[in-house]
Short mmCIF file of the C-alpha atoms (twelve columns), coordinates in Angstrom:
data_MODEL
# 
_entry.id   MODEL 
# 
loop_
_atom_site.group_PDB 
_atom_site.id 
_atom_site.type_symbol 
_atom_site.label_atom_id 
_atom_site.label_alt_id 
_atom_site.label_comp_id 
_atom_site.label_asym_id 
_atom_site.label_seq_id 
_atom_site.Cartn_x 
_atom_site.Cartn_y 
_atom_site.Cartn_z 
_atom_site.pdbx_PDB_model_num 
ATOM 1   C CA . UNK A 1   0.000  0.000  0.000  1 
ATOM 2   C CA . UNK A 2   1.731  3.185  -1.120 1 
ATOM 3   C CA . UNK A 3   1.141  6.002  1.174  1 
ATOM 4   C CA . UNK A 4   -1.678 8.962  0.252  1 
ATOM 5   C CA . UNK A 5   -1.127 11.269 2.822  1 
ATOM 6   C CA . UNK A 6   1.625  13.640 4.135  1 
ATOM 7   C CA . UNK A 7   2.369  14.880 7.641  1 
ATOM 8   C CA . UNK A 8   4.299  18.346 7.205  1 
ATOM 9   C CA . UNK A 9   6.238  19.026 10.369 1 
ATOM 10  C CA . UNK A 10  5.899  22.841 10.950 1 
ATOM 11  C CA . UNK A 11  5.346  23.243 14.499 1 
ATOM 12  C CA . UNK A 12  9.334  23.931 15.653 1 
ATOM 13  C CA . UNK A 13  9.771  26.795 17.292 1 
ATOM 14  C CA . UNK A 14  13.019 28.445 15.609 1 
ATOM 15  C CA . UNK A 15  14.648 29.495 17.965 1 
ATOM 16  C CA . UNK A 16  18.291 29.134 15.580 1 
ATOM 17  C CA . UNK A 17  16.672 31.529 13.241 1 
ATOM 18  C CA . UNK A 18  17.018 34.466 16.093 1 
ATOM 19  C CA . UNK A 19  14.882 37.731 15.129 1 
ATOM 20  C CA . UNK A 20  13.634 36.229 11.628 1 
ATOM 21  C CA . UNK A 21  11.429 34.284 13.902 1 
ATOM 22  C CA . UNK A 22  10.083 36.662 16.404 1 
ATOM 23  C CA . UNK A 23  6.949  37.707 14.336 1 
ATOM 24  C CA . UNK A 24  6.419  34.228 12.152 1 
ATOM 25  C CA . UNK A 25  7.103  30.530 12.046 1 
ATOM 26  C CA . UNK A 26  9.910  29.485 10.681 1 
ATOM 27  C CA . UNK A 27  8.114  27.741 7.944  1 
ATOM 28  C CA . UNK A 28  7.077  31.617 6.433  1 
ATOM 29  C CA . UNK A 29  10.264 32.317 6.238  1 
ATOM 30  C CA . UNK A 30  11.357 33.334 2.684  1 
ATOM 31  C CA . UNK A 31  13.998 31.205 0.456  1 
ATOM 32  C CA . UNK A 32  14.707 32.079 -3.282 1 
ATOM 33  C CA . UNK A 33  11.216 34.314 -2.988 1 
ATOM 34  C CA . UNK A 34  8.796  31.826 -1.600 1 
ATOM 35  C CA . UNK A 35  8.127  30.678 1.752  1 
ATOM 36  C CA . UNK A 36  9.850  27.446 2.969  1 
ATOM 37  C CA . UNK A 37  6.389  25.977 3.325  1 
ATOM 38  C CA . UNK A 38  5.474  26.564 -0.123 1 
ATOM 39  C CA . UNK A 39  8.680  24.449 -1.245 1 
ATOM 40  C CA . UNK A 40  7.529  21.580 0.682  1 
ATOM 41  C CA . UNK A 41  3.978  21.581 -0.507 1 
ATOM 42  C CA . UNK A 42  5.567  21.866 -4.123 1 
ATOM 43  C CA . UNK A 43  7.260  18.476 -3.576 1 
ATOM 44  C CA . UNK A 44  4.142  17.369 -2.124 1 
ATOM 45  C CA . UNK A 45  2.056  18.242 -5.068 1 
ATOM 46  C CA . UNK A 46  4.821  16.984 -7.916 1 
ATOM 47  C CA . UNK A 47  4.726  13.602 -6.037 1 
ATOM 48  C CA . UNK A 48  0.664  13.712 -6.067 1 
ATOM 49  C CA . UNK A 49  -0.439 12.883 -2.776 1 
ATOM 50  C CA . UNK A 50  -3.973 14.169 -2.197 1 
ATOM 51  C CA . UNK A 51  -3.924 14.554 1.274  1 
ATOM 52  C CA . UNK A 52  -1.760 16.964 3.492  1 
ATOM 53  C CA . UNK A 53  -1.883 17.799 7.461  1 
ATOM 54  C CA . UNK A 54  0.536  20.741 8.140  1 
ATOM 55  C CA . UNK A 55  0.768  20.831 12.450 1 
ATOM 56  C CA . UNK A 56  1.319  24.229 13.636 1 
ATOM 57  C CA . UNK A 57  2.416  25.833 17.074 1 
ATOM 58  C CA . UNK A 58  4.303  29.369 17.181 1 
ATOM 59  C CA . UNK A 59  2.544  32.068 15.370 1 
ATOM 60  C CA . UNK A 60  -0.299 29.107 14.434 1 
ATOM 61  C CA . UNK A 61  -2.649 32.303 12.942 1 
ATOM 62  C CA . UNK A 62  -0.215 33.286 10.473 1 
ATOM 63  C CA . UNK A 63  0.591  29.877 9.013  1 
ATOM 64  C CA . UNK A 64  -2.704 29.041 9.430  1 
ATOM 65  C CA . UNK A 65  -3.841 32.340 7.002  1 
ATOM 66  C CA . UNK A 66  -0.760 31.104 4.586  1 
ATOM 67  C CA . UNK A 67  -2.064 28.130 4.360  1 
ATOM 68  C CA . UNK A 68  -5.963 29.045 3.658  1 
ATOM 69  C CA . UNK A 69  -4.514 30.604 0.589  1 
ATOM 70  C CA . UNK A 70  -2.172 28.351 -1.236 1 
ATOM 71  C CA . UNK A 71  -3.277 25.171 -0.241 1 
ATOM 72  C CA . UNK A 72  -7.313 25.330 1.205  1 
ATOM 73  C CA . UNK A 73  -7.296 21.368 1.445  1 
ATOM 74  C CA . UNK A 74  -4.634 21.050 3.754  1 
ATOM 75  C CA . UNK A 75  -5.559 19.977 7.103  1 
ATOM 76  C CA . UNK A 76  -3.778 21.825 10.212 1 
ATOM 77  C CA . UNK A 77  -3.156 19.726 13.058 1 
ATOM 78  C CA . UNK A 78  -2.628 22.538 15.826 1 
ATOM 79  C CA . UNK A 79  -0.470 22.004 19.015 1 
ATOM 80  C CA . UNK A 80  -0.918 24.599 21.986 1 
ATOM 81  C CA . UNK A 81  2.223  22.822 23.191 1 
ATOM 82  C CA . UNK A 82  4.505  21.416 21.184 1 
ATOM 83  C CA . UNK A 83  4.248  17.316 21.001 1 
ATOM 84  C CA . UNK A 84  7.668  16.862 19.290 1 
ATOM 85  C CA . UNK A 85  7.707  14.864 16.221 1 
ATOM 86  C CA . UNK A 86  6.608  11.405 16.938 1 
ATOM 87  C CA . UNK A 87  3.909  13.081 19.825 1 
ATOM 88  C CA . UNK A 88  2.755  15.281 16.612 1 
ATOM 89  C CA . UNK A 89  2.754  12.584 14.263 1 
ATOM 90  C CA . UNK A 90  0.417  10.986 16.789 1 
ATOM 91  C CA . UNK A 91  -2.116 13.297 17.657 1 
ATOM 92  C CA . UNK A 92  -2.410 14.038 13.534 1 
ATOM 93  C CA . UNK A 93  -3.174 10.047 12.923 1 
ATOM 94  C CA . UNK A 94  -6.854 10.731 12.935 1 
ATOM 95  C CA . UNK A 95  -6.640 13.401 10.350 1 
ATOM 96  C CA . UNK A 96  -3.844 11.231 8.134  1 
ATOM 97  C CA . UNK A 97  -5.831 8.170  7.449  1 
ATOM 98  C CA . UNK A 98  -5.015 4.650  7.166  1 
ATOM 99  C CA . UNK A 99  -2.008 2.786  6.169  1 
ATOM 100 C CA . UNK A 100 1.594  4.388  5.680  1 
ATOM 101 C CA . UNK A 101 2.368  8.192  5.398  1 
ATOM 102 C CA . UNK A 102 4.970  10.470 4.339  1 
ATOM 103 C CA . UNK A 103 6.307  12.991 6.857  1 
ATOM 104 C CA . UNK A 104 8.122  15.947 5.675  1 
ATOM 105 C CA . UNK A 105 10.127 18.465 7.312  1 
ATOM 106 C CA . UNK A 106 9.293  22.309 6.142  1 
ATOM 107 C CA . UNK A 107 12.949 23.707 6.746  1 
ATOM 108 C CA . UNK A 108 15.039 21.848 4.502  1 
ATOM 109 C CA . UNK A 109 15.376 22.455 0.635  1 
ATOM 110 C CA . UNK A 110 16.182 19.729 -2.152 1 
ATOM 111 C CA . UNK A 111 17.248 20.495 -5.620 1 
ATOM 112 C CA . UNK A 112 17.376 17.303 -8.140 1 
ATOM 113 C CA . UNK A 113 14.530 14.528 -8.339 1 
ATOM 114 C CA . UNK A 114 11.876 14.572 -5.600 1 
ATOM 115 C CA . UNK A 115 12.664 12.602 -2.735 1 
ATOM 116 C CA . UNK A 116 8.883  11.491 -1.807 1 
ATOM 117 C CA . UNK A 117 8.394  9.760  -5.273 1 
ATOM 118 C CA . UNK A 118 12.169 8.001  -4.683 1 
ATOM 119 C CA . UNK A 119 11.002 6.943  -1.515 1 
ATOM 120 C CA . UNK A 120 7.076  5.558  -2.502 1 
ATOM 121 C CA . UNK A 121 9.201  3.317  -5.657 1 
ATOM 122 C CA . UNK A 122 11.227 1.854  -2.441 1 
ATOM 123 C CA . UNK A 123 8.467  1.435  0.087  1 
ATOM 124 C CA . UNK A 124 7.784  -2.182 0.730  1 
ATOM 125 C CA . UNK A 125 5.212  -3.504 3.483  1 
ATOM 126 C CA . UNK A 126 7.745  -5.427 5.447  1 
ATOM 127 C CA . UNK A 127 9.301  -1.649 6.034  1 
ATOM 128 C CA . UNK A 128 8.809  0.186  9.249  1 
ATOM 129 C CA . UNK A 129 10.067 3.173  8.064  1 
ATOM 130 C CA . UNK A 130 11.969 4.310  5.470  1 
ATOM 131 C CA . UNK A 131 14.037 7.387  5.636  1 
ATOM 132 C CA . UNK A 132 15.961 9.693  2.904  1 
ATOM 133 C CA . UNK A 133 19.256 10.134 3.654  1 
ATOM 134 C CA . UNK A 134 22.138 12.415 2.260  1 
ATOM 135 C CA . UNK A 135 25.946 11.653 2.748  1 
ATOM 136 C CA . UNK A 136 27.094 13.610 5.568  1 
ATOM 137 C CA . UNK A 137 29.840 15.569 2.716  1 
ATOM 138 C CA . UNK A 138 26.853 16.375 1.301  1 
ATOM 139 C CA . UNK A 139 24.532 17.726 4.528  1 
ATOM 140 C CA . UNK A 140 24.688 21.452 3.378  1 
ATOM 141 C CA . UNK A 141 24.083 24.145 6.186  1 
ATOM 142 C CA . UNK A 142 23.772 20.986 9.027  1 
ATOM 143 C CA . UNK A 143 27.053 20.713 11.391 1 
ATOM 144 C CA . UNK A 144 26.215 17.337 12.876 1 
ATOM 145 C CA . UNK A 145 28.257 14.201 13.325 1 
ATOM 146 C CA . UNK A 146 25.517 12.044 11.222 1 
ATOM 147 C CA . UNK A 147 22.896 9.830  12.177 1 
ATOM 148 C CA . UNK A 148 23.081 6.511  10.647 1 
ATOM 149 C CA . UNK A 149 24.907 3.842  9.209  1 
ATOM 150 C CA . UNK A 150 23.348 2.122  6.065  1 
ATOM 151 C CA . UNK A 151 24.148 -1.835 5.652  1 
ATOM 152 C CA . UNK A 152 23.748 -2.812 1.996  1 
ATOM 153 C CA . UNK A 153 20.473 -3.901 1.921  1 
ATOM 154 C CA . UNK A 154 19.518 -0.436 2.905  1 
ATOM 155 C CA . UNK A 155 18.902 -0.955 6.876  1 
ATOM 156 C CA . UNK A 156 20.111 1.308  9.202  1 
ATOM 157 C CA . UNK A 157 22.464 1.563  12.706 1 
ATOM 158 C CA . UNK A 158 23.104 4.540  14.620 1 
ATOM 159 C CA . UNK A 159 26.760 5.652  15.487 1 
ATOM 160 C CA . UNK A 160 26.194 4.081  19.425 1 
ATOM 161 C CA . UNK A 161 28.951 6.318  20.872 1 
ATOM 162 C CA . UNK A 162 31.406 6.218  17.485 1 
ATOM 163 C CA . UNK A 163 32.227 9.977  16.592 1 
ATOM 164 C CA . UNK A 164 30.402 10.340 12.977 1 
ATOM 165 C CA . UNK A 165 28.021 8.279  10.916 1 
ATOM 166 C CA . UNK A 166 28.166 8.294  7.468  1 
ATOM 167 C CA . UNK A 167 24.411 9.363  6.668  1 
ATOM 168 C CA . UNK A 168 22.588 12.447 8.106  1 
ATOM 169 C CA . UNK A 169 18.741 12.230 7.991  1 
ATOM 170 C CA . UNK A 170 17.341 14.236 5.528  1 
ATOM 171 C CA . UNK A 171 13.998 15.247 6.684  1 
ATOM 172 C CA . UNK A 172 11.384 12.567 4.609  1 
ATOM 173 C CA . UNK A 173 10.461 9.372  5.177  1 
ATOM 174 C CA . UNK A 174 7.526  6.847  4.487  1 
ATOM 175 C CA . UNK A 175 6.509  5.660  7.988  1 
ATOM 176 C CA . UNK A 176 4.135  2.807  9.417  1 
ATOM 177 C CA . UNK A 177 1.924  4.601  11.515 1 
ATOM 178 C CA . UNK A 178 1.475  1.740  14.053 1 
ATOM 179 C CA . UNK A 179 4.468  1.913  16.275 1 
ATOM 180 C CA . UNK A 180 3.798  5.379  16.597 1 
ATOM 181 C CA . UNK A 181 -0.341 5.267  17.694 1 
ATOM 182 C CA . UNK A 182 1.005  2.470  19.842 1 
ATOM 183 C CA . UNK A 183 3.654  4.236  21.989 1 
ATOM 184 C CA . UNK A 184 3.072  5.289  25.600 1 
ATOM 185 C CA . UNK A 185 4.063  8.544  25.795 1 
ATOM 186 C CA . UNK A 186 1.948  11.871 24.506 1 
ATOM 187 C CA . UNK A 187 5.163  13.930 24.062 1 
ATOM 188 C CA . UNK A 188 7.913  12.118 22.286 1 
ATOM 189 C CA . UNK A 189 10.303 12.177 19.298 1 
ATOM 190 C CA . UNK A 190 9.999  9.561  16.616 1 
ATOM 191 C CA . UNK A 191 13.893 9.092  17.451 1 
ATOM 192 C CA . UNK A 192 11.920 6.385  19.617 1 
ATOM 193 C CA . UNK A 193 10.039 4.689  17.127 1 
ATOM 194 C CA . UNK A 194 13.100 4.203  15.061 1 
ATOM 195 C CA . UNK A 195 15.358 3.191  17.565 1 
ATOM 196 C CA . UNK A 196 12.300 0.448  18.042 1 
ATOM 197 C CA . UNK A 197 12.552 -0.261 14.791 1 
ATOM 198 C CA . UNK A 198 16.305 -1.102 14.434 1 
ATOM 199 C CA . UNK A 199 16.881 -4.427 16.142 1 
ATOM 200 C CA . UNK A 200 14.557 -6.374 13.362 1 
ATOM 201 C CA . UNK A 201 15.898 -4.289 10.887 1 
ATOM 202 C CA . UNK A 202 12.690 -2.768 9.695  1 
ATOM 203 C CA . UNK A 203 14.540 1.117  9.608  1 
ATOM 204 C CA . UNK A 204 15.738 1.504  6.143  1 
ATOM 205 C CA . UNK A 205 17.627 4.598  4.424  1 
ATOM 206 C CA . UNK A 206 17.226 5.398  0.681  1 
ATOM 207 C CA . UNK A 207 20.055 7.815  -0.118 1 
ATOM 208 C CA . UNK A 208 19.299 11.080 -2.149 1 
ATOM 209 C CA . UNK A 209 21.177 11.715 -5.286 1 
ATOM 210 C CA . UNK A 210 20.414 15.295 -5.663 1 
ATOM 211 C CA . UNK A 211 21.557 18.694 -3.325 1 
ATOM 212 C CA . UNK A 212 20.155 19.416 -0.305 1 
ATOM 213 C CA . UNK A 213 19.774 22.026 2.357  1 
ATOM 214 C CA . UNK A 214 19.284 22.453 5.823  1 
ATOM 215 C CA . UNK A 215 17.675 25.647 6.371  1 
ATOM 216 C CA . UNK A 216 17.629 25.435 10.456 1 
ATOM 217 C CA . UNK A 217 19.648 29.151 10.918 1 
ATOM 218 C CA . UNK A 218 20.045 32.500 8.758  1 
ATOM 219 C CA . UNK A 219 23.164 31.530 6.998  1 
ATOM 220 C CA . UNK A 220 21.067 28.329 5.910  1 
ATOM 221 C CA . UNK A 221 18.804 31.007 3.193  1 
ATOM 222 C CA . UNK A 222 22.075 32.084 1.489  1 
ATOM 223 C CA . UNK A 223 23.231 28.985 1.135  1 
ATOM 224 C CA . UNK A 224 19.532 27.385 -0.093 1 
ATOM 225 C CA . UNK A 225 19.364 30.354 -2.673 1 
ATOM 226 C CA . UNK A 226 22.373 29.049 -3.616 1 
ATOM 227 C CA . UNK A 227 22.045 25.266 -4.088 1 
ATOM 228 C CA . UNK A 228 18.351 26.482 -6.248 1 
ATOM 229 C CA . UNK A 229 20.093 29.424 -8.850 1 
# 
């Protein structure tokens, strides 16, 4: 079953992005002249999934108004405090549907083939998640050690202690929404889920062939803008 709906994650504070955030969420912030949100829901549309839950927090009204205009069928999934990804994932299930979804992160910027439609030709029911991936070398605008390692058959291992991985998540993945509905805990990140996930080695990483951006602090536009000319 190929997934037909897509959680946007919007609901971060943005703290990193200092006084660009004080009056707006960070997903209205402006890259190459559109809002970061409106690149995500480009993908969204390109890879044709009909239906989309955006979750909101700071400054809900104004993404909320955003929203009303360029996409009117999107869903908002509002949190008066934040839930954290796998706690908003959660409370948006309802609104989602059944079977497998996409989640997508609004402050990141791709530039090659779309990285939902690469990961719906690798989704496969046995998965419990699958997650796009880009070389660390390649993590533009994100300073991290990396998050995973990838075995050849495309399941994952974190770093357990080691300095550096070799693969930084890229912000997309096709997910099983089960794990996540049955978890515990109302506030929780789906860190948790995956980590659940690795042992059977149902956590899988399709690596993206094209450039990508981490837009997470100012110096993260310039560098976008520059990855999309």
């Amino acid at each position: 079953m190929k997934p037909a709906a897509v959680m946007i994650f919007a609901a971060g504070l943005g703290t990193r992005m200092g006084a660009l955030t004080r009056d707006r969420p960070k997903p209205l912030i402006e890259v190459a002249g559109r809002p970061l949100i409106d690149h995500a829901l480009a993908l969204v549309r390109d890879a044709g999934i009909p239906r989309i839950v955006v979750n909101t927090h700071a400054h809900a009204e104004s993404l909320r108004a955003h929203l009303a205009r360029v996409a009117p069928h999107a869903l908002v999934s509002h949190e008066p405090e934040r839930l954290e990804t796998g706690g908003g994932l959660k409370a948006a299930l309802s609104l989602l549907g059944e079977g497998p979804v996409f989640t997508l992160n609004a402050d990141v910027v791709w530039r090659g083939p779309n990285a939902l439609r690469l990961l719906a030709a690798a989704w496969t029911p046995d998965i419990g998640a699958l997650v796009a991936l880009v070389p660390r070398g390649a993590a533009i605008g994100h300073a991290g050690p990396g998050d995973f390692f990838r075995a050849a058959d495309g399941s994952l291992t974190r770093r357990d202690g080691l300095p550096s991985a070799d693969y930084v998540y890229a912000g997309a993945q096709i997910i099983d929404p089960d794990p996540v509905a049955a978890f515990p805990e109302r506030v929780f990140s789906l860190n948790a889920i995956w980590d659940g996930l690795i042992p059977a080695g149902r956590l899988r990483g399709a690596v993206y062939p094209g450039g990508w951006v981490d837009v997470g602090c100012p110096e993260g536009i310039a560098l976008a803008e520059a990855g999309l000319a």
